[in-house]
Amino acid sequence: MSPTTSAPARLADVLVRVVPATAAAPTARRAAGGAAVLLPTDAPAGAGNSAADADAPNGAPTDSPAAGNRPAAGPGHTTRGAARLLAALLAPVRGKFAAAAFVGTLAAVFAVALSGLSGWLIIRASEQPPILYLLTAIVGVRFFGIGRAVFRYWERLLLHDAVFAALTRLRGRLWESLSRRALSLRRLLQGGNVLGTVIDDVDTVRDLMPRVVLPPVTALAVSVLAVGATGVLVPAALPAVIGAALSGLLLAPAAALWGDRKSAAGEQSLRSGVLRRVTAALDARAELHANGVAPRVLDGLLAEDREATRASQRSAWADGLGHAVATAACGTAALVAAWLAGPGVLAAQVAPATAAVVVLLLLALVEPYAAMTTAVRQFPALRAVMRRVGESGALDGGRDAGEGLQAVPGRAGGSPGVELVDLAAAWPGGSAVFSGVDAVAGPGCWLAVTGPSGSGKSTLLSVLLGFLPPASGHANVTGRAAWCPQEAHLFDSTIRGNLLLGRPSANGAPAPGDDELEAVLAAVGLSALVGRLPGGWTPGSVPAVPSSAAASASAWPWRGPC
């Protein structure tokens, strides 16, 4: 669709210009200019193909009628702590996660016990007692060695099962939340990476959660048990064990955070940005080559990739610094424990083998403290992505009725078509995007909405589709409104699955049959193509359908003709 004056004038019966609300002439008038949105009204539907540019934010957030109807999703959710968001995410699988934490703690305890008992066995065996005195310790070493591996494997099974189950549920709730919220539609109209929230952010949570949530629980539990065991076996060595615990739980993570300086969060953000830009460049490779700007885009991608690599290197250096502090603290504490236990050993108050248990126990604490350091260093990255997920509302306890589709009233007398009366619109928490739009279009004519980028064309579509209530004035649509985007997405599924995305199931509504789906494909001219597919509706048939055509078909049928 040409953005010039002549093209919309030839295609449309009515031209309505949309300008920003802050412009000098906010009222609508029949004028050309800017890109156009054509709203076909030759059928009872009221909205159609969008060639509009995305709306830009307009002004600082102020109290507006639209904002008063519904609070903005973002600020309310960003104030929630990451711990509460994680608790909401793990609530459906809290039993599995608690079991994973318990089994993981047992695995760490078995590792520490294995080290301590091995030290006792080595020292005691050096005294060459009868073998019967060592049999229990030998069996214990085998028991703790095998048990450590079994519990570690069991912990991995429980933890990953809990994480995958929670994230599978999160993906579904994200899709549902993003599909019904006005702000999510705005991101979609602006070309925002909505799928990035469903895929990239969830994958980041999947990668970080096992490394961030469980290790602090395990490290703290092992520290308490180590202090208790030392108090029973060699009380004189308690200062060394307590010092090692404080260093491993506080000093090493603090050193890692100081060295990281948010490099972990920056690395995640930069990597995601590089992936998005690479995908966009591949989609626009023909245009980039035709305009001779491909080398410039590649240079930009390489620069971003180098920055992401530097962030990754800083993150690895910080992780190594934290691990070094934890290792040095435990090693130093082991030497101090041996020195503190020495007088008791020389006075025959403490057996040498018992003192060796405490010394080697401290060396075994390096592993949980190193995991704790990594967890604390990566927590800011997890917190950032959890806040983005929380802004979608997917982790809310219940559905806010105000977040669903708004009912768009019909025209007076039931006349088919679209009628806009002194319409103004504003996004929640923001000032008016446009105001004073008047237009009427009925069956048999086209309504073209024109305006520069950011003037409010896509926001007008949001009002007509029921995603955004009017700030003032009236928008009336008799029939069903449809939005067919310029670029659609085809999911790696069947044709049936892509079509069913256009008809959300609600109130136990039955799934449409093949006749209904075939009617949809016939309406958009794809029935002949599907008829030629060897598998027809079978799962293997979707790759044979052009993605743009199939995705348009899936977006169209349940909102009415466009």
JSON list of C-alpha atoms in Angstrom, two decimals, residues 136-264:
[
{"chain": "A", "resi": 136, "resn": "THR", "atom": "CA", "xyz": [32.49, -49.87, 59.51]},
{"chain": "A", "resi": 137, "resn": "ALA", "atom": "CA", "xyz": [34.36, -46.86, 58.15]},
{"chain": "A", "resi": 138, "resn": "ILE", "atom": "CA", "xyz": [35.07, -48.70, 54.87]},
{"chain": "A", "resi": 139, "resn": "VAL", "atom": "CA", "xyz": [31.39, -49.51, 54.44]},
{"chain": "A", "resi": 140, "resn": "GLY", "atom": "CA", "xyz": [30.51, -45.94, 55.39]},
{"chain": "A", "resi": 141, "resn": "VAL", "atom": "CA", "xyz": [32.81, -44.52, 52.71]},
{"chain": "A", "resi": 142, "resn": "ARG", "atom": "CA", "xyz": [31.16, -46.74, 50.12]},
{"chain": "A", "resi": 143, "resn": "PHE", "atom": "CA", "xyz": [27.71, -45.81, 51.41]},
{"chain": "A", "resi": 144, "resn": "PHE", "atom": "CA", "xyz": [28.32, -42.08, 51.31]},
{"chain": "A", "resi": 145, "resn": "GLY", "atom": "CA", "xyz": [30.07, -42.30, 47.93]},
{"chain": "A", "resi": 146, "resn": "ILE", "atom": "CA", "xyz": [27.24, -44.20, 46.27]},
{"chain": "A", "resi": 147, "resn": "GLY", "atom": "CA", "xyz": [24.57, -42.24, 48.14]},
{"chain": "A", "resi": 148, "resn": "ARG", "atom": "CA", "xyz": [26.05, -38.94, 47.03]},
{"chain": "A", "resi": 149, "resn": "ALA", "atom": "CA", "xyz": [25.80, -39.92, 43.37]},
{"chain": "A", "resi": 150, "resn": "VAL", "atom": "CA", "xyz": [22.29, -41.35, 43.77]},
{"chain": "A", "resi": 151, "resn": "PHE", "atom": "CA", "xyz": [20.98, -38.30, 45.63]},
{"chain": "A", "resi": 152, "resn": "ARG", "atom": "CA", "xyz": [22.62, -35.90, 43.19]},
{"chain": "A", "resi": 153, "resn": "TYR", "atom": "CA", "xyz": [20.99, -37.68, 40.24]},
{"chain": "A", "resi": 154, "resn": "TRP", "atom": "CA", "xyz": [17.66, -37.80, 42.08]},
{"chain": "A", "resi": 155, "resn": "GLU", "atom": "CA", "xyz": [17.91, -34.11, 42.87]},
{"chain": "A", "resi": 156, "resn": "ARG", "atom": "CA", "xyz": [18.52, -33.30, 39.19]},
{"chain": "A", "resi": 157, "resn": "LEU", "atom": "CA", "xyz": [15.45, -35.32, 38.18]},
{"chain": "A", "resi": 158, "resn": "LEU", "atom": "CA", "xyz": [13.20, -33.67, 40.75]},
{"chain": "A", "resi": 159, "resn": "LEU", "atom": "CA", "xyz": [14.50, -30.17, 40.14]},
{"chain": "A", "resi": 160, "resn": "HIS", "atom": "CA", "xyz": [14.30, -30.28, 36.35]},
{"chain": "A", "resi": 161, "resn": "ASP", "atom": "CA", "xyz": [10.91, -31.95, 36.48]},
{"chain": "A", "resi": 162, "resn": "ALA", "atom": "CA", "xyz": [9.64, -29.14, 38.73]},
{"chain": "A", "resi": 163, "resn": "VAL", "atom": "CA", "xyz": [11.22, -26.40, 36.60]},
{"chain": "A", "resi": 164, "resn": "PHE", "atom": "CA", "xyz": [9.95, -27.80, 33.29]},
{"chain": "A", "resi": 165, "resn": "ALA", "atom": "CA", "xyz": [6.44, -28.29, 34.70]},
{"chain": "A", "resi": 166, "resn": "ALA", "atom": "CA", "xyz": [6.38, -24.73, 36.07]},
{"chain": "A", "resi": 167, "resn": "LEU", "atom": "CA", "xyz": [7.67, -23.24, 32.83]},
{"chain": "A", "resi": 168, "resn": "THR", "atom": "CA", "xyz": [5.25, -25.24, 30.68]},
{"chain": "A", "resi": 169, "resn": "ARG", "atom": "CA", "xyz": [2.43, -23.75, 32.72]},
{"chain": "A", "resi": 170, "resn": "LEU", "atom": "CA", "xyz": [4.08, -20.32, 32.52]},
{"chain": "A", "resi": 171, "resn": "ARG", "atom": "CA", "xyz": [4.22, -20.43, 28.71]},
{"chain": "A", "resi": 172, "resn": "GLY", "atom": "CA", "xyz": [0.50, -21.10, 28.55]},
{"chain": "A", "resi": 173, "resn": "ARG", "atom": "CA", "xyz": [-0.31, -18.33, 31.01]},
{"chain": "A", "resi": 174, "resn": "LEU", "atom": "CA", "xyz": [2.01, -15.92, 29.19]},
{"chain": "A", "resi": 175, "resn": "TRP", "atom": "CA", "xyz": [0.28, -16.63, 25.90]},
{"chain": "A", "resi": 176, "resn": "GLU", "atom": "CA", "xyz": [-3.12, -16.16, 27.53]},
{"chain": "A", "resi": 177, "resn": "SER", "atom": "CA", "xyz": [-2.07, -12.99, 29.32]},
{"chain": "A", "resi": 178, "resn": "LEU", "atom": "CA", "xyz": [-0.37, -11.42, 26.31]},
{"chain": "A", "resi": 179, "resn": "SER", "atom": "CA", "xyz": [-3.37, -12.20, 24.12]},
{"chain": "A", "resi": 180, "resn": "ARG", "atom": "CA", "xyz": [-5.85, -10.39, 26.37]},
{"chain": "A", "resi": 181, "resn": "ARG", "atom": "CA", "xyz": [-3.93, -7.36, 27.66]},
{"chain": "A", "resi": 182, "resn": "ALA", "atom": "CA", "xyz": [-4.02, -4.01, 25.97]},
{"chain": "A", "resi": 183, "resn": "LEU", "atom": "CA", "xyz": [-0.37, -3.33, 26.67]},
{"chain": "A", "resi": 184, "resn": "SER", "atom": "CA", "xyz": [0.65, -6.60, 25.08]},
{"chain": "A", "resi": 185, "resn": "LEU", "atom": "CA", "xyz": [-1.27, -5.71, 21.93]},
{"chain": "A", "resi": 186, "resn": "ARG", "atom": "CA", "xyz": [0.51, -2.38, 21.90]},
{"chain": "A", "resi": 187, "resn": "ARG", "atom": "CA", "xyz": [3.84, -4.19, 21.96]},
{"chain": "A", "resi": 188, "resn": "LEU", "atom": "CA", "xyz": [2.65, -6.34, 19.07]},
{"chain": "A", "resi": 189, "resn": "LEU", "atom": "CA", "xyz": [1.53, -3.32, 17.06]},
{"chain": "A", "resi": 190, "resn": "GLN", "atom": "CA", "xyz": [4.85, -1.65, 17.75]},
{"chain": "A", "resi": 191, "resn": "GLY", "atom": "CA", "xyz": [6.71, -4.64, 16.42]},
{"chain": "A", "resi": 192, "resn": "GLY", "atom": "CA", "xyz": [7.79, -5.61, 19.92]},
{"chain": "A", "resi": 193, "resn": "ASN", "atom": "CA", "xyz": [9.19, -9.08, 20.40]},
{"chain": "A", "resi": 194, "resn": "VAL", "atom": "CA", "xyz": [6.14, -10.60, 22.09]},
{"chain": "A", "resi": 195, "resn": "LEU", "atom": "CA", "xyz": [7.28, -14.07, 21.12]},
{"chain": "A", "resi": 196, "resn": "GLY", "atom": "CA", "xyz": [10.57, -13.21, 22.82]},
{"chain": "A", "resi": 197, "resn": "THR", "atom": "CA", "xyz": [8.70, -13.07, 26.11]},
{"chain": "A", "resi": 198, "resn": "VAL", "atom": "CA", "xyz": [7.09, -16.45, 25.53]},
{"chain": "A", "resi": 199, "resn": "ILE", "atom": "CA", "xyz": [10.24, -18.15, 24.24]},
{"chain": "A", "resi": 200, "resn": "ASP", "atom": "CA", "xyz": [13.45, -16.29, 25.03]},
{"chain": "A", "resi": 201, "resn": "ASP", "atom": "CA", "xyz": [12.53, -15.05, 28.52]},
{"chain": "A", "resi": 202, "resn": "VAL", "atom": "CA", "xyz": [11.10, -18.40, 29.55]},
{"chain": "A", "resi": 203, "resn": "ASP", "atom": "CA", "xyz": [14.21, -20.19, 28.28]},
{"chain": "A", "resi": 204, "resn": "THR", "atom": "CA", "xyz": [16.35, -17.79, 30.32]},
{"chain": "A", "resi": 205, "resn": "VAL", "atom": "CA", "xyz": [14.30, -18.60, 33.42]},
{"chain": "A", "resi": 206, "resn": "ARG", "atom": "CA", "xyz": [14.74, -22.29, 32.64]},
{"chain": "A", "resi": 207, "resn": "ASP", "atom": "CA", "xyz": [18.52, -21.94, 32.44]},
{"chain": "A", "resi": 208, "resn": "LEU", "atom": "CA", "xyz": [18.96, -19.73, 35.50]},
{"chain": "A", "resi": 209, "resn": "MET", "atom": "CA", "xyz": [16.44, -21.06, 38.00]},
{"chain": "A", "resi": 210, "resn": "PRO", "atom": "CA", "xyz": [18.21, -24.36, 38.84]},
{"chain": "A", "resi": 211, "resn": "ARG", "atom": "CA", "xyz": [21.49, -22.46, 39.29]},
{"chain": "A", "resi": 212, "resn": "VAL", "atom": "CA", "xyz": [20.05, -19.61, 41.35]},
{"chain": "A", "resi": 213, "resn": "VAL", "atom": "CA", "xyz": [17.21, -20.85, 43.55]},
{"chain": "A", "resi": 214, "resn": "LEU", "atom": "CA", "xyz": [18.44, -24.14, 45.01]},
{"chain": "A", "resi": 215, "resn": "PRO", "atom": "CA", "xyz": [22.19, -23.64, 45.74]},
{"chain": "A", "resi": 216, "resn": "PRO", "atom": "CA", "xyz": [21.66, -21.01, 48.50]},
{"chain": "A", "resi": 217, "resn": "VAL", "atom": "CA", "xyz": [19.26, -23.35, 50.31]},
{"chain": "A", "resi": 218, "resn": "THR", "atom": "CA", "xyz": [21.75, -26.21, 50.11]},
{"chain": "A", "resi": 219, "resn": "ALA", "atom": "CA", "xyz": [24.73, -24.08, 51.14]},
{"chain": "A", "resi": 220, "resn": "LEU", "atom": "CA", "xyz": [22.93, -22.67, 54.15]},
{"chain": "A", "resi": 221, "resn": "ALA", "atom": "CA", "xyz": [21.72, -26.09, 55.31]},
{"chain": "A", "resi": 222, "resn": "VAL", "atom": "CA", "xyz": [25.17, -27.63, 54.92]},
{"chain": "A", "resi": 223, "resn": "SER", "atom": "CA", "xyz": [26.75, -24.73, 56.82]},
{"chain": "A", "resi": 224, "resn": "VAL", "atom": "CA", "xyz": [24.40, -25.22, 59.76]},
{"chain": "A", "resi": 225, "resn": "LEU", "atom": "CA", "xyz": [25.09, -28.96, 59.83]},
{"chain": "A", "resi": 226, "resn": "ALA", "atom": "CA", "xyz": [28.85, -28.39, 59.56]},
{"chain": "A", "resi": 227, "resn": "VAL", "atom": "CA", "xyz": [28.81, -25.98, 62.51]},
{"chain": "A", "resi": 228, "resn": "GLY", "atom": "CA", "xyz": [26.70, -28.44, 64.53]},
{"chain": "A", "resi": 229, "resn": "ALA", "atom": "CA", "xyz": [28.97, -31.39, 63.73]},
{"chain": "A", "resi": 230, "resn": "THR", "atom": "CA", "xyz": [32.08, -29.40, 64.62]},
{"chain": "A", "resi": 231, "resn": "GLY", "atom": "CA", "xyz": [30.53, -28.34, 67.90]},
{"chain": "A", "resi": 232, "resn": "VAL", "atom": "CA", "xyz": [30.02, -32.01, 68.78]},
{"chain": "A", "resi": 233, "resn": "LEU", "atom": "CA", "xyz": [33.36, -33.37, 67.53]},
{"chain": "A", "resi": 234, "resn": "VAL", "atom": "CA", "xyz": [35.92, -30.58, 68.04]},
{"chain": "A", "resi": 235, "resn": "PRO", "atom": "CA", "xyz": [34.42, -27.52, 69.76]},
{"chain": "A", "resi": 236, "resn": "ALA", "atom": "CA", "xyz": [37.76, -25.74, 69.68]},
{"chain": "A", "resi": 237, "resn": "ALA", "atom": "CA", "xyz": [37.59, -25.57, 65.87]},
{"chain": "A", "resi": 238, "resn": "LEU", "atom": "CA", "xyz": [34.22, -23.80, 65.82]},
{"chain": "A", "resi": 239, "resn": "PRO", "atom": "CA", "xyz": [35.69, -20.32, 65.05]},
{"chain": "A", "resi": 240, "resn": "ALA", "atom": "CA", "xyz": [37.33, -21.69, 61.90]},
{"chain": "A", "resi": 241, "resn": "VAL", "atom": "CA", "xyz": [34.13, -23.37, 60.68]},
{"chain": "A", "resi": 242, "resn": "ILE", "atom": "CA", "xyz": [32.02, -20.28, 61.43]},
{"chain": "A", "resi": 243, "resn": "GLY", "atom": "CA", "xyz": [34.55, -18.09, 59.63]},
{"chain": "A", "resi": 244, "resn": "ALA", "atom": "CA", "xyz": [34.47, -20.37, 56.60]},
{"chain": "A", "resi": 245, "resn": "ALA", "atom": "CA", "xyz": [30.64, -20.28, 56.61]},
{"chain": "A", "resi": 246, "resn": "LEU", "atom": "CA", "xyz": [30.55, -16.49, 56.74]},
{"chain": "A", "resi": 247, "resn": "SER", "atom": "CA", "xyz": [33.14, -16.22, 53.98]},
{"chain": "A", "resi": 248, "resn": "GLY", "atom": "CA", "xyz": [31.35, -18.73, 51.76]},
{"chain": "A", "resi": 249, "resn": "LEU", "atom": "CA", "xyz": [27.87, -17.32, 52.32]},
{"chain": "A", "resi": 250, "resn": "LEU", "atom": "CA", "xyz": [28.71, -13.60, 52.35]},
{"chain": "A", "resi": 251, "resn": "LEU", "atom": "CA", "xyz": [32.26, -12.65, 51.37]},
{"chain": "A", "resi": 252, "resn": "ALA", "atom": "CA", "xyz": [32.62, -14.81, 48.24]},
{"chain": "A", "resi": 253, "resn": "PRO", "atom": "CA", "xyz": [29.21, -13.79, 46.76]},
{"chain": "A", "resi": 254, "resn": "ALA", "atom": "CA", "xyz": [29.97, -10.14, 47.53]},
{"chain": "A", "resi": 255, "resn": "ALA", "atom": "CA", "xyz": [33.30, -10.42, 45.71]},
{"chain": "A", "resi": 256, "resn": "ALA", "atom": "CA", "xyz": [31.57, -12.05, 42.74]},
{"chain": "A", "resi": 257, "resn": "LEU", "atom": "CA", "xyz": [28.93, -9.31, 42.59]},
{"chain": "A", "resi": 258, "resn": "TRP", "atom": "CA", "xyz": [31.63, -6.65, 42.79]},
{"chain": "A", "resi": 259, "resn": "GLY", "atom": "CA", "xyz": [33.55, -8.23, 39.95]},
{"chain": "A", "resi": 260, "resn": "ASP", "atom": "CA", "xyz": [30.45, -8.87, 37.88]},
{"chain": "A", "resi": 261, "resn": "ARG", "atom": "CA", "xyz": [29.01, -5.34, 37.97]},
{"chain": "A", "resi": 262, "resn": "LYS", "atom": "CA", "xyz": [25.80, -6.58, 36.34]},
{"chain": "A", "resi": 263, "resn": "SER", "atom": "CA", "xyz": [27.73, -8.30, 33.56]},
{"chain": "A", "resi": 264, "resn": "ALA", "atom": "CA", "xyz": [25.55, -11.42, 33.86]}
]
